[in-house]
Every structure is written in C-alpha cells, then in structure tokens.
Amino acid sequence: MAKIGVWIEMGQDGVKEANLGVLTAAAGHEVYALVCSGDAEGCREVCGKYGAAKVVALAAESGALWDSPDLAARALAAAANEFDLQVVTGLGSLNGRDLLARTAAILDAPLLQDCTAVDFTAGTVEKSHFSGKTVARFECRAPLWLCSLRPNAVEPQESPVEAEVVSYTAPVSGSGGVKVLEVRRDSSGVMELTEATIIITGGRPMDSAENFQLLHECAAELGAAVGASRAAVDAGFAPHSMQVGQTGKTVSPRLYIACGLSGSVQHFAGMKTSKVIVAINTDKDAPIFGKCNYGIVGDLFEVVPVLTEVLRERA
Ligand SMILES: Cc1cc2nc3c(=O)[nH]c(=O)nc-3n(C[C@H](O)[C@H](O)[C@H](O)COP(=O)(O)OP(=O)(O)OC[C@H]3O[C@@H](n4cnc5c(N)ncnc54)[C@H](O)[C@@H]3O)c2cc1C
C-alpha cells in the first residue's frame, strides 16, 4: 500500500467534482487529501467518501497559500516530506498542472502530467500522445513521484472510510514570488469544458453566435458545458475558449453530443476519450457516424429543441 497525497482543488461551491476521480484512482492506498485553500473540515465528508482517511489542512508559517502558487508548492513539498509520501497527485487542471510542476521542481522528483490512467500499486501511468494516436505507458521507479490526472479520466466511485482532519503548518517563510491578484471568470459564465462530465458541441452549421443559445438551453437542462468546432470558432460563432480539438481543448466527458460536426481527425483528437459519443448530422454518410456510439440523422435545429423539451418535462 502506497502513501499518496492528493491535492484537492476547490471550486466556488467547495471541493471540485473532478477531484473525485483522482481520489477514486488513489482509493485503497493510504490517502492524504491535501487542502491548501478553503475549509479542510468542510472537505472531510466528501474526501472520506472517496477513500481519503486523512484530510490535511495545509498552512504556511508565512500566511495564506491560496493566492500564491509558489508558496502552495513549497507547502505541498514540505507535506510530502512530513508525511513520507511516495506519490503526490492531483487534477490536471490549469492550476493543478502549474502547482504540481512547481512542487516537482522543489522536490527534484519526476512528474507525469495529464495522465489518462494510473495504477499506483504498479507505479504505472498512461499518457495520450500524437493527438491520441498512440498511448504511452510509463513506469515510475523513483521513491517519490508526481502525476496529474486528466479531468474525468477516472470514473468516480465511492469507497468510504472514516476521515480525520490533520493540521500541518509548513515551515515556509516569505510572501512568495508570485501572487494571484485577481481571477476573472469566463465572460460567458459557462462551465469549464475540460472538467465537464457532459458536453454539447456545435459545428459550422450553427451559422451564428445567436444560434448557440439553442445549445446553451439544452446544456442548462443536461448540466452540460457547451463546446464548438474550429470551423464555428473561426467563423466567429463562439470564442476560442470553447474550441475542442487538436488546437483547442482536450476533453474527456462521460457524454459528448456533437451537433453538426463532420468528424474531422483534428476535432476527434480533442474528444476521442469521451465515454459515450452521440452525433446529430443531416448527412447519413458523414464520417462522424463511423466514430460515435449513437447517431441521429437529422437537422440539429429540429432535434436539439426536442431534446431540450423532453429533458425539461422530465425535470
Ligand atoms: C492544423 C489543424 C488544426 C485543427 N484543429 C482543429 C480543432 O482543434 N478543432 C476542430 O474542431 N477542428 C480543427 N481543425 C479543423 C478541422 O480540420 C475541420 O475543418 C473542422 O473540425 C470542421 O468543423 P465542423 O465539423 O464544424 O464543420 P464541417 O466539416 O463543415 O461539418 C459540418 C457537418 O454538419 C453537417 N450539417 C450541416 N447542416 C446540418 C444541420 N442543420 N444539422 C445537423 N448537421 C448538419 C454536415 O453534413 C457536415 O457533416 C484543424 C485543422 C487543421 C489543419
């Protein structure tokens, strides 16, 4: 059984749901949930439900950790030594990849980012290479190593244990070299694509930014995020932050609904690890029908409103 530290990323409403897959991957080992920001006591129940017996309220002698990634990294590195951890892991979000890279540098330990699978018993991880065309498998032999997991790569599964909160103040001084002054949310106010468990995406035939409202309405019923193909982004129908694909975001949701997408290799490079893919396309011979789990031959402007209506009635 390995000693694994899982960095817990907080969202607006507490522990981000995407952390649960990381905790699930570590469950069965001696898991320390490492909470740098927010209320560790408030995280105890959910961390315990997903297998973490210890929830560490991390603090630094010099002050708050939440607004300084380098102080947080120094505190994480100190915690790794204090609790004799063999692995430090966390969500491969923007913040997670930044924080784990800093922590690995301080610990002078190997780091594998954006892993799509991990086996902590064998010390192996998998990473997707060349836009998903190959999968590379790594064995980590160092006594301490770090990895970030792609959001939604591991399906959350409860494995409840009794969790206790432990306080640890890291011997970290100074105010940190980098301080976060302000966090601006995406002006569209939509859910972060890379962490969404359901995504509905629009392609070129959306034809205007206004028509994307159709997808936003359906997404509201599904609890989904809205994505776009590059063709839709290049045409100015959606911002680049919504682009999925080789030159956009890589996503791995449980359900991906592709509305008016031909199924280009560049788009697939960013969403091929989706668990279930549903395609809506007017052309029965569109390449996307050879790559999806369920296909609907039809006009998205007719099919999506019906789907939204059915979901509304069921709510
Ligand atoms: C280097 C490089 C990087 C790229 N990176 C990306 C990337 O990151 N992401 C990305 O998406 N693309 C990327 N592309 C572009 C990619 O090659 C495609 O051009 C693009 O994905 C096509 O977008 P689309 O499927 O929306 O449009 P199209 O290929 O035009 O397909 C539209 C589909 O909608 C169907 N349709 C039409 N009307 C309707 C309707 N009313 N209802 C339902 N279906 C309808 C059509 O039958 C068609 O199959 C990249 C290309 C290159 C060269």
XYZ file of C-alpha atoms and ligand atoms in Angstrom:
368
model
C 0.000 0.000 0.000
C 1.454 3.347 -1.063
C 1.209 6.652 0.791
C -0.444 9.024 -1.664
C -1.061 12.747 -1.288
C -3.961 14.058 -3.378
C -4.006 17.824 -3.826
C -7.641 18.959 -3.580
C -8.721 21.759 -5.878
C -11.536 23.920 -4.547
C -14.280 25.420 -6.696
C -16.867 28.060 -5.894
C -19.003 25.509 -4.049
C -16.295 23.552 -2.238
C -14.391 20.504 -3.483
C -14.453 20.422 -7.312
C -16.298 17.334 -8.535
C -13.454 16.488 -10.924
C -11.247 15.708 -7.872
C -13.372 12.660 -7.110
C -11.873 10.686 -9.999
C -8.366 11.367 -8.665
C -9.390 10.258 -5.164
C -11.002 7.147 -6.700
C -7.751 6.285 -8.511
C -5.875 6.501 -5.188
C -8.514 4.755 -3.021
C -7.348 1.566 -1.360
C -3.974 3.153 -0.556
C -3.119 5.350 2.421
C -4.577 8.574 1.050
C -3.849 12.084 2.365
C -6.171 14.729 0.908
C -4.068 17.916 0.831
C -6.179 21.058 1.208
C -4.250 24.292 0.589
C -7.170 26.652 0.345
C -10.527 26.690 1.987
C -12.041 24.733 4.752
C -10.458 21.287 5.347
C -13.205 20.364 7.820
C -15.754 21.091 5.087
C -13.880 18.685 2.765
C -13.729 15.851 5.311
C -17.004 14.146 4.433
C -16.536 14.062 0.652
C -12.844 13.095 0.868
C -13.698 10.279 3.296
C -16.478 9.069 0.999
C -13.903 8.624 -1.783
C -11.259 6.869 0.275
C -9.078 9.529 1.972
C -8.573 8.670 5.651
C -6.577 11.868 6.338
C -7.566 15.363 5.290
C -4.610 17.677 5.782
C -5.347 21.347 6.488
C -2.202 22.790 4.938
C -0.965 26.184 6.096
C 2.320 28.067 5.922
C 4.080 29.992 8.661
C 4.208 32.982 6.355
C 0.481 33.191 5.612
C -2.233 32.221 3.162
C -1.498 29.685 0.455
C -4.458 30.177 -1.845
C -3.143 33.326 -3.560
C 0.452 32.244 -4.106
C 1.173 29.149 -6.234
C 4.845 29.056 -5.283
C 4.073 29.194 -1.539
C 1.457 26.463 -2.036
C 4.016 24.354 -3.941
C 6.570 24.784 -1.144
C 3.933 23.753 1.408
C 2.967 20.702 -0.693
C 6.624 19.699 -0.989
C 7.069 20.080 2.776
C 3.934 17.956 3.361
C 5.304 15.245 1.034
C 8.373 15.010 3.272
C 6.464 15.377 6.548
C 4.028 12.542 5.752
C 6.621 10.466 3.916
C 4.501 10.357 0.754
C 5.503 8.169 -2.179
C 3.245 9.913 -4.688
C 1.750 13.399 -4.932
C -1.095 13.638 -7.412
C -3.972 15.932 -8.349
C -6.281 17.149 -11.020
C -4.626 18.001 -14.344
C -6.456 21.332 -14.485
C -4.628 24.577 -15.304
C -3.983 25.167 -11.598
C -3.111 21.539 -10.932
C -0.538 21.282 -13.704
C 1.056 24.557 -12.593
C 1.165 23.601 -8.918
C 2.438 20.049 -9.435
C 5.182 21.259 -11.796
C 6.409 23.719 -9.155
C 6.194 21.040 -6.448
C 8.128 18.504 -8.556
C 10.875 21.069 -9.174
C 11.235 21.735 -5.431
C 11.301 18.019 -4.621
C 13.545 17.268 -7.612
C 11.201 14.359 -8.336
C 9.793 13.032 -11.666
C 6.419 14.341 -12.820
C 3.957 12.971 -15.401
C 1.272 15.425 -16.461
C -2.199 14.898 -17.978
C -2.244 11.120 -17.424
C -5.258 9.255 -18.756
C -4.811 6.219 -16.462
C -2.794 5.385 -13.366
C -2.039 2.287 -11.312
C -0.491 3.381 -8.022
C 0.214 -0.217 -6.971
C 2.296 -0.956 -10.068
C 3.609 2.619 -10.257
C 2.486 2.970 -13.876
C 0.658 5.696 -15.782
C -0.649 6.129 -19.323
C -0.477 9.246 -21.435
C -2.045 10.042 -24.773
C 0.489 11.065 -27.446
C 0.343 12.450 -31.011
C -3.237 13.757 -30.672
C -4.445 10.467 -29.246
C -2.956 8.261 -31.993
C -0.727 6.410 -29.516
C -0.809 5.660 -25.817
C 2.490 5.727 -23.909
C 2.875 3.699 -20.716
C 5.390 4.807 -18.069
C 6.748 3.038 -15.030
C 7.800 5.340 -12.173
C 10.689 3.862 -10.191
C 11.629 6.900 -8.090
C 10.907 6.709 -4.349
C 8.729 9.829 -4.736
C 6.969 10.836 -7.970
C 4.164 13.112 -9.034
C 1.390 12.930 -11.587
C -1.621 14.928 -12.673
C -4.701 13.142 -13.989
C -6.778 14.382 -16.907
C -10.207 15.518 -15.617
C -12.817 12.744 -15.955
C -10.163 10.154 -16.895
C -11.274 8.028 -13.939
C -14.960 7.471 -13.193
C -15.659 8.459 -9.537
C -16.590 5.542 -7.319
C -17.287 5.743 -3.598
C -15.107 3.735 -1.203
C -15.973 5.240 2.184
C -13.515 5.413 5.068
C -13.583 7.304 8.364
C -11.686 10.535 7.672
C -9.942 12.771 10.191
C -8.640 16.299 9.726
C -4.948 16.817 10.489
C -3.407 20.295 10.615
C 0.050 20.856 9.203
C 1.832 24.209 9.103
C 4.725 24.016 6.677
C 7.975 25.755 7.615
C 7.653 28.122 4.686
C 8.720 31.743 5.030
C 8.461 34.800 2.788
C 5.444 36.026 0.901
C 6.079 34.051 -2.297
C 7.469 35.217 -5.619
C 4.109 35.065 -7.394
C 0.817 36.329 -6.066
C -2.574 35.920 -7.742
C -4.161 39.369 -7.750
C -7.427 38.648 -9.489
C -9.302 35.724 -11.025
C -11.634 36.646 -13.882
C -14.251 34.125 -14.830
C -15.001 33.384 -18.496
C -17.407 36.156 -19.512
C -19.871 33.592 -20.853
C -20.150 32.226 -17.313
C -20.201 28.684 -18.674
C -18.814 25.582 -17.035
C -15.112 24.807 -17.632
C -15.046 22.495 -20.656
C -12.154 20.307 -19.588
C -13.866 19.380 -16.311
C -17.413 18.941 -17.620
C -18.923 15.463 -17.467
C -21.362 16.252 -20.294
C -20.559 18.425 -23.328
C -22.780 19.519 -26.192
C -20.831 20.910 -29.143
C -21.854 22.897 -32.188
C -20.169 22.888 -35.590
C -20.150 25.073 -38.688
C -23.917 24.738 -39.385
C -24.722 26.613 -36.160
C -24.370 29.568 -38.525
C -24.328 32.369 -35.908
C -23.395 33.155 -32.310
C -27.105 33.654 -31.520
C -27.926 30.099 -32.599
C -25.531 28.748 -29.947
C -28.253 29.794 -27.468
C -30.037 26.629 -28.609
C -27.160 24.546 -27.260
C -26.876 26.619 -24.055
C -30.567 25.958 -23.336
C -30.106 22.221 -23.810
C -26.894 22.341 -21.752
C -28.747 24.010 -18.876
C -31.131 21.029 -18.730
C -28.318 18.492 -19.018
C -25.902 20.171 -16.602
C -23.505 20.317 -19.527
C -20.842 22.646 -20.904
C -21.018 23.934 -24.480
C -18.176 23.413 -26.958
C -17.519 24.385 -30.573
C -15.587 23.104 -33.572
C -12.794 25.175 -35.030
C -14.962 25.924 -38.050
C -17.538 27.513 -35.729
C -14.849 29.402 -33.810
C -13.087 30.650 -36.964
C -16.428 31.890 -38.268
C -16.840 33.952 -35.074
C -19.831 31.996 -33.739
C -18.060 31.049 -30.480
C -14.929 32.143 -28.553
C -11.711 30.138 -28.813
C -12.127 29.117 -25.150
C -14.965 26.863 -26.368
C -12.935 25.116 -29.089
C -12.441 21.381 -28.746
C -9.732 19.601 -30.708
C -6.098 19.454 -31.657
C -5.690 23.223 -31.460
C -8.374 23.653 -28.804
C -9.139 21.891 -25.544
C -8.797 18.192 -24.800
C -11.883 16.853 -23.066
C -12.916 13.512 -21.676
C -16.579 13.718 -20.632
C -18.954 10.864 -19.890
C -21.260 12.083 -22.665
C -20.335 14.121 -25.773
C -23.141 15.331 -28.045
C -21.822 16.528 -31.408
C -24.295 18.729 -33.284
C -23.454 19.374 -36.942
C -19.874 18.126 -36.850
C -18.395 16.226 -39.772
C -15.988 14.217 -37.577
C -12.602 15.618 -38.612
C -9.478 13.960 -37.186
C -8.428 17.290 -35.665
C -11.707 17.586 -33.745
C -11.574 13.949 -32.666
C -8.055 14.437 -31.332
C -9.595 16.540 -28.566
C -12.567 14.370 -27.569
C -11.927 10.784 -28.639
C -11.614 9.628 -24.998
C -15.262 10.629 -24.327
C -17.065 7.631 -22.843
C -20.229 7.936 -24.994
C -20.465 9.972 -28.212
C -23.790 10.970 -29.767
C -23.797 12.603 -33.200
C -26.547 14.627 -34.874
C -25.944 15.190 -38.588
C -28.134 15.650 -41.666
C -25.778 13.574 -43.835
C -26.109 9.851 -43.133
C -22.676 9.304 -44.735
C -20.865 11.874 -42.532
C -17.595 10.387 -41.147
C -18.734 11.107 -37.587
C -21.279 8.285 -37.833
C -18.386 5.847 -38.071
C -16.939 7.128 -34.776
C -19.944 7.599 -32.478
C -21.877 5.288 -30.165
C -25.285 6.671 -31.166
C -26.157 8.579 -34.312
C -29.196 10.681 -35.187
C -29.656 11.509 -38.882
C -31.471 14.826 -38.699
C -31.339 18.593 -38.608
C -29.830 19.834 -35.336
C -32.255 22.789 -35.383
C -35.111 20.284 -35.129
C -33.508 17.607 -32.936
C -31.924 19.787 -30.202
C -35.121 21.713 -29.260
C -36.985 18.392 -28.959
C -34.232 17.027 -26.716
C -34.368 20.183 -24.552
C -38.153 19.938 -24.288
C -38.071 16.260 -23.275
C -35.414 16.992 -20.639
C -37.474 19.920 -19.313
C -40.579 17.741 -18.990
C -38.617 15.098 -17.098
C -37.007 17.586 -14.688
C -3.694 22.009 -38.067
C -5.183 21.954 -37.902
C -5.708 22.001 -36.624
C -7.103 21.941 -36.441
N -7.611 21.959 -35.169
C -8.944 21.807 -35.002
C -9.506 21.758 -33.689
O -8.815 21.924 -32.667
N -10.838 21.579 -33.578
C -11.672 21.423 -34.670
O -12.877 21.254 -34.487
N -11.154 21.473 -35.903
C -9.831 21.674 -36.107
N -9.348 21.775 -37.372
C -10.306 21.888 -38.494
C -10.853 20.545 -38.997
O -9.999 20.018 -39.975
C -12.255 20.743 -39.605
O -12.173 21.676 -40.641
C -13.321 21.194 -38.613
O -13.284 20.405 -37.467
C -14.689 21.068 -39.254
O -15.644 21.594 -38.396
P -17.153 21.132 -38.482
O -17.261 19.663 -38.304
O -17.914 22.017 -37.568
O -17.596 21.596 -39.968
P -17.790 20.785 -41.304
O -16.631 19.929 -41.605
O -18.212 21.796 -42.303
O -19.013 19.786 -40.989
C -20.323 20.218 -40.793
C -21.219 18.984 -40.703
O -22.519 19.389 -40.315
C -23.480 18.679 -41.095
N -24.680 19.542 -41.140
C -24.924 20.590 -41.959
N -26.091 21.175 -41.602
C -26.579 20.477 -40.534
C -27.724 20.621 -39.722
N -28.626 21.611 -39.915
N -27.937 19.724 -38.720
C -27.034 18.721 -38.500
N -25.913 18.547 -39.255
C -25.693 19.435 -40.251
C -22.821 18.430 -42.431
O -23.373 17.272 -43.030
C -21.351 18.229 -42.021
O -21.066 16.861 -41.818
C -7.967 21.843 -37.572
C -7.416 21.796 -38.856
C -6.045 21.854 -39.020
C -5.483 21.798 -40.423
